[in-house]
Short mmCIF file of C-alpha atoms in Angstrom, two decimals:
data_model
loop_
_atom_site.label_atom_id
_atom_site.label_comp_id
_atom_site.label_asym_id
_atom_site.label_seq_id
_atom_site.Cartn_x
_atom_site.Cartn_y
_atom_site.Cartn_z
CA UNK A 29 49.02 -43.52 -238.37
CA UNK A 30 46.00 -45.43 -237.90
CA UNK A 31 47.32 -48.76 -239.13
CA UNK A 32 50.26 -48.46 -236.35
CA UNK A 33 47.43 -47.22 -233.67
CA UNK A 34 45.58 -50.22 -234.42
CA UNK A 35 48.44 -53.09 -234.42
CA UNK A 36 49.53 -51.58 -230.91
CA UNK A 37 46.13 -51.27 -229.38
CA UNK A 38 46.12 -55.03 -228.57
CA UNK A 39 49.54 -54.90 -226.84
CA UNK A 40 48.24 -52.35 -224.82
CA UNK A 41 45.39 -53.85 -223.84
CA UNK A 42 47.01 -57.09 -222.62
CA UNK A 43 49.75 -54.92 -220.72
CA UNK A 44 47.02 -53.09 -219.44
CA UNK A 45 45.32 -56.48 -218.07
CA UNK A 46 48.26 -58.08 -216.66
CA UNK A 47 49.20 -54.76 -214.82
CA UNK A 48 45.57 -54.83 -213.52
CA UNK A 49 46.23 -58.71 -212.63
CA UNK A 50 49.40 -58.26 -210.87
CA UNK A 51 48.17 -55.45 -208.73
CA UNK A 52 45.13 -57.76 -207.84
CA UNK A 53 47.89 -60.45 -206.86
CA UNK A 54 49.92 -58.07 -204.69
CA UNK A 55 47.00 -56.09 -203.08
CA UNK A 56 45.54 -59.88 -202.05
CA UNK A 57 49.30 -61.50 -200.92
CA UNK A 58 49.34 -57.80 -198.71
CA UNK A 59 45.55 -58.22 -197.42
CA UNK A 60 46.46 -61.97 -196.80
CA UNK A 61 49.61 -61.16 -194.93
CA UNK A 62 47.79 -58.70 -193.22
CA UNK A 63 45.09 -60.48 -191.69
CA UNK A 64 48.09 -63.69 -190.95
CA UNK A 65 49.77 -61.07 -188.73
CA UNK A 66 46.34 -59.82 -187.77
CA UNK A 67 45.42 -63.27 -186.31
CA UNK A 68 48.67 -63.83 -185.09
CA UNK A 69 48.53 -60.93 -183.23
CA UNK A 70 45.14 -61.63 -181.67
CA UNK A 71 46.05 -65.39 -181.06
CA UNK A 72 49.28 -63.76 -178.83
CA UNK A 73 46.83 -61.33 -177.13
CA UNK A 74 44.12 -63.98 -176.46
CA UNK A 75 47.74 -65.98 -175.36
CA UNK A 76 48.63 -63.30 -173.18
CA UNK A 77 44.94 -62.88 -171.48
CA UNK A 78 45.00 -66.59 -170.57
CA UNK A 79 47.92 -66.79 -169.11
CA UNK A 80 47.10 -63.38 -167.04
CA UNK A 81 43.44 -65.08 -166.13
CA UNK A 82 45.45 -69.08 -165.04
CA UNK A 83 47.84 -67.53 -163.46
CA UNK A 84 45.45 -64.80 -161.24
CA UNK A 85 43.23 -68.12 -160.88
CA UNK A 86 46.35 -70.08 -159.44
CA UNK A 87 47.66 -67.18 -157.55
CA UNK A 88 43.77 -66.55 -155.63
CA UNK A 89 44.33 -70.89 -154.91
CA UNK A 90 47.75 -70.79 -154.08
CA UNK A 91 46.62 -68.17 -151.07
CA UNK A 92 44.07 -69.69 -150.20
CA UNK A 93 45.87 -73.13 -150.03
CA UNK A 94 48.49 -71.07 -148.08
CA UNK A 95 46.66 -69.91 -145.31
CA UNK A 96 44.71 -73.62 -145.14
CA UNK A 97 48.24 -74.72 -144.62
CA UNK A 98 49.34 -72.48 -141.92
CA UNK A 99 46.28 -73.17 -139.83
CA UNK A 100 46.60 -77.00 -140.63
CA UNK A 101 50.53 -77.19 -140.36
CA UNK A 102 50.30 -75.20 -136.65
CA UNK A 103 47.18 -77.71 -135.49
CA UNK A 104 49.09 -80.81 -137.04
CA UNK A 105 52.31 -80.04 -135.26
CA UNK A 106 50.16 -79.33 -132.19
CA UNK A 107 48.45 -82.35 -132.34
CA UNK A 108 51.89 -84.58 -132.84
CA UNK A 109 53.11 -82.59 -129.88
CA UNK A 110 50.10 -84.58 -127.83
CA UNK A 111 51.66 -86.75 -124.54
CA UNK A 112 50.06 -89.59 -125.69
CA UNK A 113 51.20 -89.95 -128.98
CA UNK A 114 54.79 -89.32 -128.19
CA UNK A 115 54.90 -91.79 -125.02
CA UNK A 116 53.85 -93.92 -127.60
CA UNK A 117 56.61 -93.46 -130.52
CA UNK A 118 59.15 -92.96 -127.48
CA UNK A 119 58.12 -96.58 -125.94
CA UNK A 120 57.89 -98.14 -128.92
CA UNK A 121 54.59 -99.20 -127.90
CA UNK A 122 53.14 -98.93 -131.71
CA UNK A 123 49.95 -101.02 -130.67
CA UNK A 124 48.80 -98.46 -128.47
CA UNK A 125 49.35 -95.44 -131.23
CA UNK A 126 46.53 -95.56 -133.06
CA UNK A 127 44.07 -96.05 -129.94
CA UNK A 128 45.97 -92.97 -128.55
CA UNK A 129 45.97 -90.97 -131.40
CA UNK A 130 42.32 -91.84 -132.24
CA UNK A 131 41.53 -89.69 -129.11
CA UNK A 132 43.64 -86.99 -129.71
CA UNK A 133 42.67 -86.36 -133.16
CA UNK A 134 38.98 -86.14 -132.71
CA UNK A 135 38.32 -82.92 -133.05
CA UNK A 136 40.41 -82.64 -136.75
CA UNK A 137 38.99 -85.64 -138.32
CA UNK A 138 35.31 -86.23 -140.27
CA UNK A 139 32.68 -87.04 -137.88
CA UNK A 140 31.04 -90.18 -139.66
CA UNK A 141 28.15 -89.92 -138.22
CA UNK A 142 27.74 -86.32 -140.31
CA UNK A 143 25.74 -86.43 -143.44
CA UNK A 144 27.05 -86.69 -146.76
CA UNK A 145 27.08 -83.28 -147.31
CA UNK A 146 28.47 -81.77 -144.35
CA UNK A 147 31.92 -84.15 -144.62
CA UNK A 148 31.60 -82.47 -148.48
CA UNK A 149 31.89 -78.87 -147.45
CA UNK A 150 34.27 -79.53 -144.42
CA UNK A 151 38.20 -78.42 -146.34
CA UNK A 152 39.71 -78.51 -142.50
CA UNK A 153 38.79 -81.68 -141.52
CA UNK A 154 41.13 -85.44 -142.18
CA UNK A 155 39.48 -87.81 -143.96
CA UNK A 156 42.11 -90.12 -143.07
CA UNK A 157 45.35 -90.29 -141.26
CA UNK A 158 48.43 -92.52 -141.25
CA UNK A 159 51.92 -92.28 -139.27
CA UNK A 160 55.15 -93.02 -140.83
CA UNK A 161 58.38 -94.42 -138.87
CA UNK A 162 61.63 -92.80 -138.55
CA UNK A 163 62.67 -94.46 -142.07
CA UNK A 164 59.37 -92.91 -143.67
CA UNK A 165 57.69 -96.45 -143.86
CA UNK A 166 53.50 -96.36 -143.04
CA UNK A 167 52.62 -97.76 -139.84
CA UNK A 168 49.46 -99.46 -140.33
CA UNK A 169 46.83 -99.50 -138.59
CA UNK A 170 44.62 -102.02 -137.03
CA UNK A 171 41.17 -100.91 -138.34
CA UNK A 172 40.17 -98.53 -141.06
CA UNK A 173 37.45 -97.74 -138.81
CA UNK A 174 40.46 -95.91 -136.43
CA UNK A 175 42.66 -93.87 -138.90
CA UNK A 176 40.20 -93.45 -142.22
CA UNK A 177 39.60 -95.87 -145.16
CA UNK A 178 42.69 -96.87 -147.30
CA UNK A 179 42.94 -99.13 -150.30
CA UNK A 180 46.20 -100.85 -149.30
CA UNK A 181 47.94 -99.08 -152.69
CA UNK A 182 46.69 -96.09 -151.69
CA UNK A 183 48.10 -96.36 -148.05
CA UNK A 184 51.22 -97.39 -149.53
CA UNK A 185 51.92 -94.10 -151.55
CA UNK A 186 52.15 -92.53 -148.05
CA UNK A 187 55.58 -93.99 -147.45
CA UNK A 188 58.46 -91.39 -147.80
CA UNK A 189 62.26 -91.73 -148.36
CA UNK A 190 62.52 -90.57 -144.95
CA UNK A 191 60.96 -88.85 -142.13
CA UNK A 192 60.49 -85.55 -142.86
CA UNK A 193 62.11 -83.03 -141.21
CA UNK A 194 59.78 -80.50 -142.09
CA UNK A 195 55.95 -80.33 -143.32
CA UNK A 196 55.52 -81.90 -146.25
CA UNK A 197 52.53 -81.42 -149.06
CA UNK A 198 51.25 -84.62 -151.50
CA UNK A 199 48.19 -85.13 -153.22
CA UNK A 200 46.52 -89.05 -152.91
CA UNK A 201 43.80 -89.91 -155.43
CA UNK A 202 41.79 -91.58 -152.88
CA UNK A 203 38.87 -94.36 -154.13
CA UNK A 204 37.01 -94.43 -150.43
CA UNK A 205 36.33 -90.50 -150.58
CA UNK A 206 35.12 -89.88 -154.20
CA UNK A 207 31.87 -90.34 -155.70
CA UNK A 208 29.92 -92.80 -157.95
CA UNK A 209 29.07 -92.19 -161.82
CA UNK A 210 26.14 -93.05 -163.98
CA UNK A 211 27.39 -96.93 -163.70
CA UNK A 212 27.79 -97.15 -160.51
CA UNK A 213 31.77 -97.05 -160.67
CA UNK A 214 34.09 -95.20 -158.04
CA UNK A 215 35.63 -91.79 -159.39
CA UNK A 216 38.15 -91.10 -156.89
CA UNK A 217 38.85 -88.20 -155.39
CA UNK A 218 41.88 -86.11 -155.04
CA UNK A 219 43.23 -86.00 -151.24
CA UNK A 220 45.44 -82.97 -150.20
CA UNK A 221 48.11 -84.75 -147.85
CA UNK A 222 50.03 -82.55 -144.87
CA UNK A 223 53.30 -84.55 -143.59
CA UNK A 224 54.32 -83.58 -140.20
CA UNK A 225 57.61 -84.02 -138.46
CA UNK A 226 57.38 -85.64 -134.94
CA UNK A 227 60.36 -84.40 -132.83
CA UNK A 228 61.50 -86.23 -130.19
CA UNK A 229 61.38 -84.51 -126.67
CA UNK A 230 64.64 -86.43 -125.42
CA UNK A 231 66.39 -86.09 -128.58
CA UNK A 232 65.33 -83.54 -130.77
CA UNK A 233 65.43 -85.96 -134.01
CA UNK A 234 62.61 -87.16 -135.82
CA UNK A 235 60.50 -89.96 -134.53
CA UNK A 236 58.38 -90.40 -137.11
CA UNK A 237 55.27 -88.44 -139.07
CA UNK A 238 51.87 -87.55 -138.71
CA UNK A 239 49.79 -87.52 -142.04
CA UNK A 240 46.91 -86.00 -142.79
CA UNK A 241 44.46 -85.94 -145.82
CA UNK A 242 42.07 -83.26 -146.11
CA UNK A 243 39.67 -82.60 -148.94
CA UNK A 244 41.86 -80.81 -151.86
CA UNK A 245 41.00 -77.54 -152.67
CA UNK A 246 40.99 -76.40 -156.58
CA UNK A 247 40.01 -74.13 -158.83
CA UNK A 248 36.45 -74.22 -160.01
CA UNK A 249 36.22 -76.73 -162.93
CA UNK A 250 34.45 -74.98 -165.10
CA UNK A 251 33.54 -71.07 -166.05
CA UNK A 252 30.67 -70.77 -169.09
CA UNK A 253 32.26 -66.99 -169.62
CA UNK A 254 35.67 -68.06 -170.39
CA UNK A 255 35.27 -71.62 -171.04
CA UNK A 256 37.61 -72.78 -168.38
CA UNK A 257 37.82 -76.11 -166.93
CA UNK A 258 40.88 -77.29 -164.83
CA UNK A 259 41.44 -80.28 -163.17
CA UNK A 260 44.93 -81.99 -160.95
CA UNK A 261 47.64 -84.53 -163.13
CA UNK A 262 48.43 -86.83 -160.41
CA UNK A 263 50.30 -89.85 -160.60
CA UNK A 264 49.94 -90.71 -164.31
CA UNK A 265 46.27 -89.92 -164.25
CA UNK A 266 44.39 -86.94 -164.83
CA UNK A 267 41.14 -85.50 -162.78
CA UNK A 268 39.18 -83.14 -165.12
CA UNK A 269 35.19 -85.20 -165.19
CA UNK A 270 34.26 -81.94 -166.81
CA UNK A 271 36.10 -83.19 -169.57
CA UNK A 272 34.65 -86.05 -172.09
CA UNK A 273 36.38 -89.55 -171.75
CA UNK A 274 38.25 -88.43 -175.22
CA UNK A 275 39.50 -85.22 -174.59
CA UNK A 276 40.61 -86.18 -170.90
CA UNK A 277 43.12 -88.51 -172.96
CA UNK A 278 44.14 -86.09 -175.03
CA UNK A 279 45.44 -83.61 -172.34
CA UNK A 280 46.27 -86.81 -170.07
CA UNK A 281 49.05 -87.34 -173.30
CA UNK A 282 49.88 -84.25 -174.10
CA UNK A 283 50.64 -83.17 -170.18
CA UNK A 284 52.39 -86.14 -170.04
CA UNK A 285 54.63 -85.61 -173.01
CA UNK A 286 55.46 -82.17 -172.17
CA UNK A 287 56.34 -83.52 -168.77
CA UNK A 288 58.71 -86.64 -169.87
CA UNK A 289 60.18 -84.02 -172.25
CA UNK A 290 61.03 -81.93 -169.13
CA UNK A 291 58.89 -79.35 -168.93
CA UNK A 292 59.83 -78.10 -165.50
CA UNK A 293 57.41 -77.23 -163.03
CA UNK A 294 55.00 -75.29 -165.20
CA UNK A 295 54.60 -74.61 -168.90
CA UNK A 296 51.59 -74.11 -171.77
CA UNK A 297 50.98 -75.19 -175.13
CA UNK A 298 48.39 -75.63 -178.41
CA UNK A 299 46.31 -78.46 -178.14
CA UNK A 300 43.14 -79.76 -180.23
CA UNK A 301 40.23 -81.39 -178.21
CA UNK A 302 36.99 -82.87 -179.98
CA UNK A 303 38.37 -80.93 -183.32
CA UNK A 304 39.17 -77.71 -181.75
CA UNK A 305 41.54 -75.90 -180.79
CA UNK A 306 42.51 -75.41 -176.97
CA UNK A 307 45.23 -73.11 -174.78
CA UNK A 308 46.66 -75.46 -172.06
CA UNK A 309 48.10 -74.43 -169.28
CA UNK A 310 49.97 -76.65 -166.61
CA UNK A 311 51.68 -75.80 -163.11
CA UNK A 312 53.11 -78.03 -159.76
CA UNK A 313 50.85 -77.71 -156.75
CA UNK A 314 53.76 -78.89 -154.68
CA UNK A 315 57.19 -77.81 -155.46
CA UNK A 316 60.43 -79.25 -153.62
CA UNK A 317 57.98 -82.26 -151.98
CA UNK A 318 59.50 -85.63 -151.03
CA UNK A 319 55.52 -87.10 -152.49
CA UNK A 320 54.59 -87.20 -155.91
CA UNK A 321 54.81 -84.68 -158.18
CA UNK A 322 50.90 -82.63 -158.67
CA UNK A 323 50.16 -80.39 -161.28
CA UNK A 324 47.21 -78.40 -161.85
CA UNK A 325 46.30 -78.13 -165.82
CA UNK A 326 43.72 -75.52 -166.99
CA UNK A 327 42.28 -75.73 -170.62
CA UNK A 328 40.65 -72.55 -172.62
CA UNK A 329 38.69 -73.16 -175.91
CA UNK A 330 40.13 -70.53 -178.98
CA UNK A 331 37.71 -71.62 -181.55
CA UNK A 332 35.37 -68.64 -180.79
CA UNK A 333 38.38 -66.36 -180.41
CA UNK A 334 39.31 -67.38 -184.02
#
C-alpha cells in the first residue's frame, strides 16, 4: 500500500497543478473578456454622451442661427424691396445699382469708421454685399470701397446656377475679414452668406439677388471641461486654429474621406490626433442650398475616458 501511494502521488500532484493552471487560464480569459466588454461598454456610453452633448451644441446654434435668419431674411427682402434698387434692375441701369443700393443699405452694413472691435461683435451687420443677375452671375461692382472687400475668387463663388427663387444660405471663407497670425499671414474668416430673391413688381419673376455676408456664427471652439473644439469644413478646407497645423490635416482628410465616400449630410467616426484617440463628429450647416456645401465638425479627446 505504500509503494502504490507513493508511485501515484506524483500524478496527482501534476493533475493537481494543471487543474490549478487551467482555472488560472479561464478565470483570466473571463476577467479579460470582462473588462473588453467593460470598455466597450463605456466607449458606447462615452459614444452616446457625445453625440447627446454635439448634437444639444448644434441644436442651441441651429436656433440661434434660425432666428438671425428670420430677422435678416425679413430686413434683406425689405431692403431689395427699396424703389431705388428695383428702378434700377427694372431699367437696366446697372451703373447706377451700386450707388443706389449703397444708400439704401446703410444702416445693415459695417460702419468702417467703427473700431476693430465693434465690427467684431456686430453678427447683424454685412461685411460685404454683391447682386447677382437673373442667370445667378455676380454683378460687380465698381469699388470695393461701395459693396465690401472681395478677392476676385472670392466674389466669384457668389455666382449661383440661377436666381434664387427663395433665400438662400452659403458660407464664403473670406481673406479681407479674418485676422493675422504670428507671421503676419491672413487666416481668413468664415462669412455666413443670405441670398435674396428680387421680385419684379411688373412681373412677379426674379430680377436678380441681393447677397449678404454677415459674420458666421459657431459654436465655441473650445471647452477645457469636455475638451471640445469645433470648427466649419468649407470648400475643401477646414477652419479649426484651435487645432495644431497636424491634427487640422488629419480631420481635414478624414472629413473629407467620409464625405467623398458619401457620408450624407452628417455622420461620426474614430479618429487619432497627435497619438490619441478622438470622437468626431460632422453635420451640414446648410442643407438643400444652391452654394457650397458647409459642415460643422466637432472633435472630443477619449484618451482620459480610457
Amino acid at each position: 500500500m505504500k509503494t502504490r501511494r507513493a508511485t501515484t502521488s506524483p500524478e496527482v500532484a501534476r493533475f493537481r497543478t494543471r487543474l490549478l493552471v487551467a482555472m488560472m487560464l479561464v478565470i483570466a480569459a473571463i476577467t479579460t473578456a470582462g473588462l473588453a466588454l467593460a470598455r466597450r461598454n463605456v466607449a458606447a456610453d462615452e459614444e452616446r454622451s457625445r453625440q447627446r452633448e454635439f448634437r444639444a451644441a448644434l441644436a442651441t446654434l441651429h436656433n440661434v442661427q434660425q432666428l438671425r435668419h428670420t430677422a435678416l431674411v425679413e430686413r434683406s427682402r425689405a431692403l431689395a424691396r427699396r424703389a431705388r434698387i428695383h428702378a434700377a434692375l427694372e431699367d437696366g441701369a446697372l451703373d447706377l445699382l451700386y450707388p443706389s443700393a449703397n444708400d439704401e443699405l446703410r444702416d445693415v452694413l459695417v460702419n468702417r469708421r467703427d473700431s476693430a472691435e465693434a465690427q467684431e461683435v456686430s453678427t447683424l451687420r454685412a461685411r460685404f454685399y454683391r447682386f447677382l443677375d437673373a442667370q445667378g452671375a455676380v454683378i460687380s461692382p465698381l469699388s470695393d470701397e461701395v459693396a465690401g472687400a472681395l478677392q476676385a475668387d472670392e466674389e466669384a463663388q457668389l455666382a449661383l446656377p440661377e436666381a434664387p427663387v427663395r433665400p438662400q444660405i452659403g458660407y464664403l471663407s473670406n481673406r479681407a475679414s479674418g485676422a493675422v497670425d504670428e507671421t503676419g499671414a491672413a487666416v481668413p474668416a468664415v462669412t455666413e452668406l443670405i441670398a435674396t430673391p428680387i421680385i419684379s413688381n411688373e412681373t412677379g419673376e426674379v430680377l436678380a439677388a441681393l447677397v449678404l455676408g454677415f459674420p458666421a456664427i459657431q459654436l465655441r471652439g473650445e471647452r477645457p471641461e469636455t475638451g471640445l473644439r469645433s470648427g466649419i469644413w468649407l470648400e475643401g478646407r477646414l477652419h479649426l486654429p484651435s487645432l495644431g497645423e497636424t491634427a487640422r490635416a488629419a480631420v481635414l482628410r478624414d472629413v473629407t474621406r467620409a464625405l467623398v465616400r458619401g457620408g450624407g449630410g452628417e455622420g461620426s467616426f474614430y479618429t487619432q490626433l497627435d497619438a490619441e484617440p478622438h470622437l468626431l463628429f460632422y453635420k451640414q450647416l446648410n442643407p438643400d442650398s444652391l452654394f457650397a456645401p458647409a459642415y460643422e465638425v466637432c472633435v472630443f479627446p477619449l484618451a482620459e475616458m480610457l
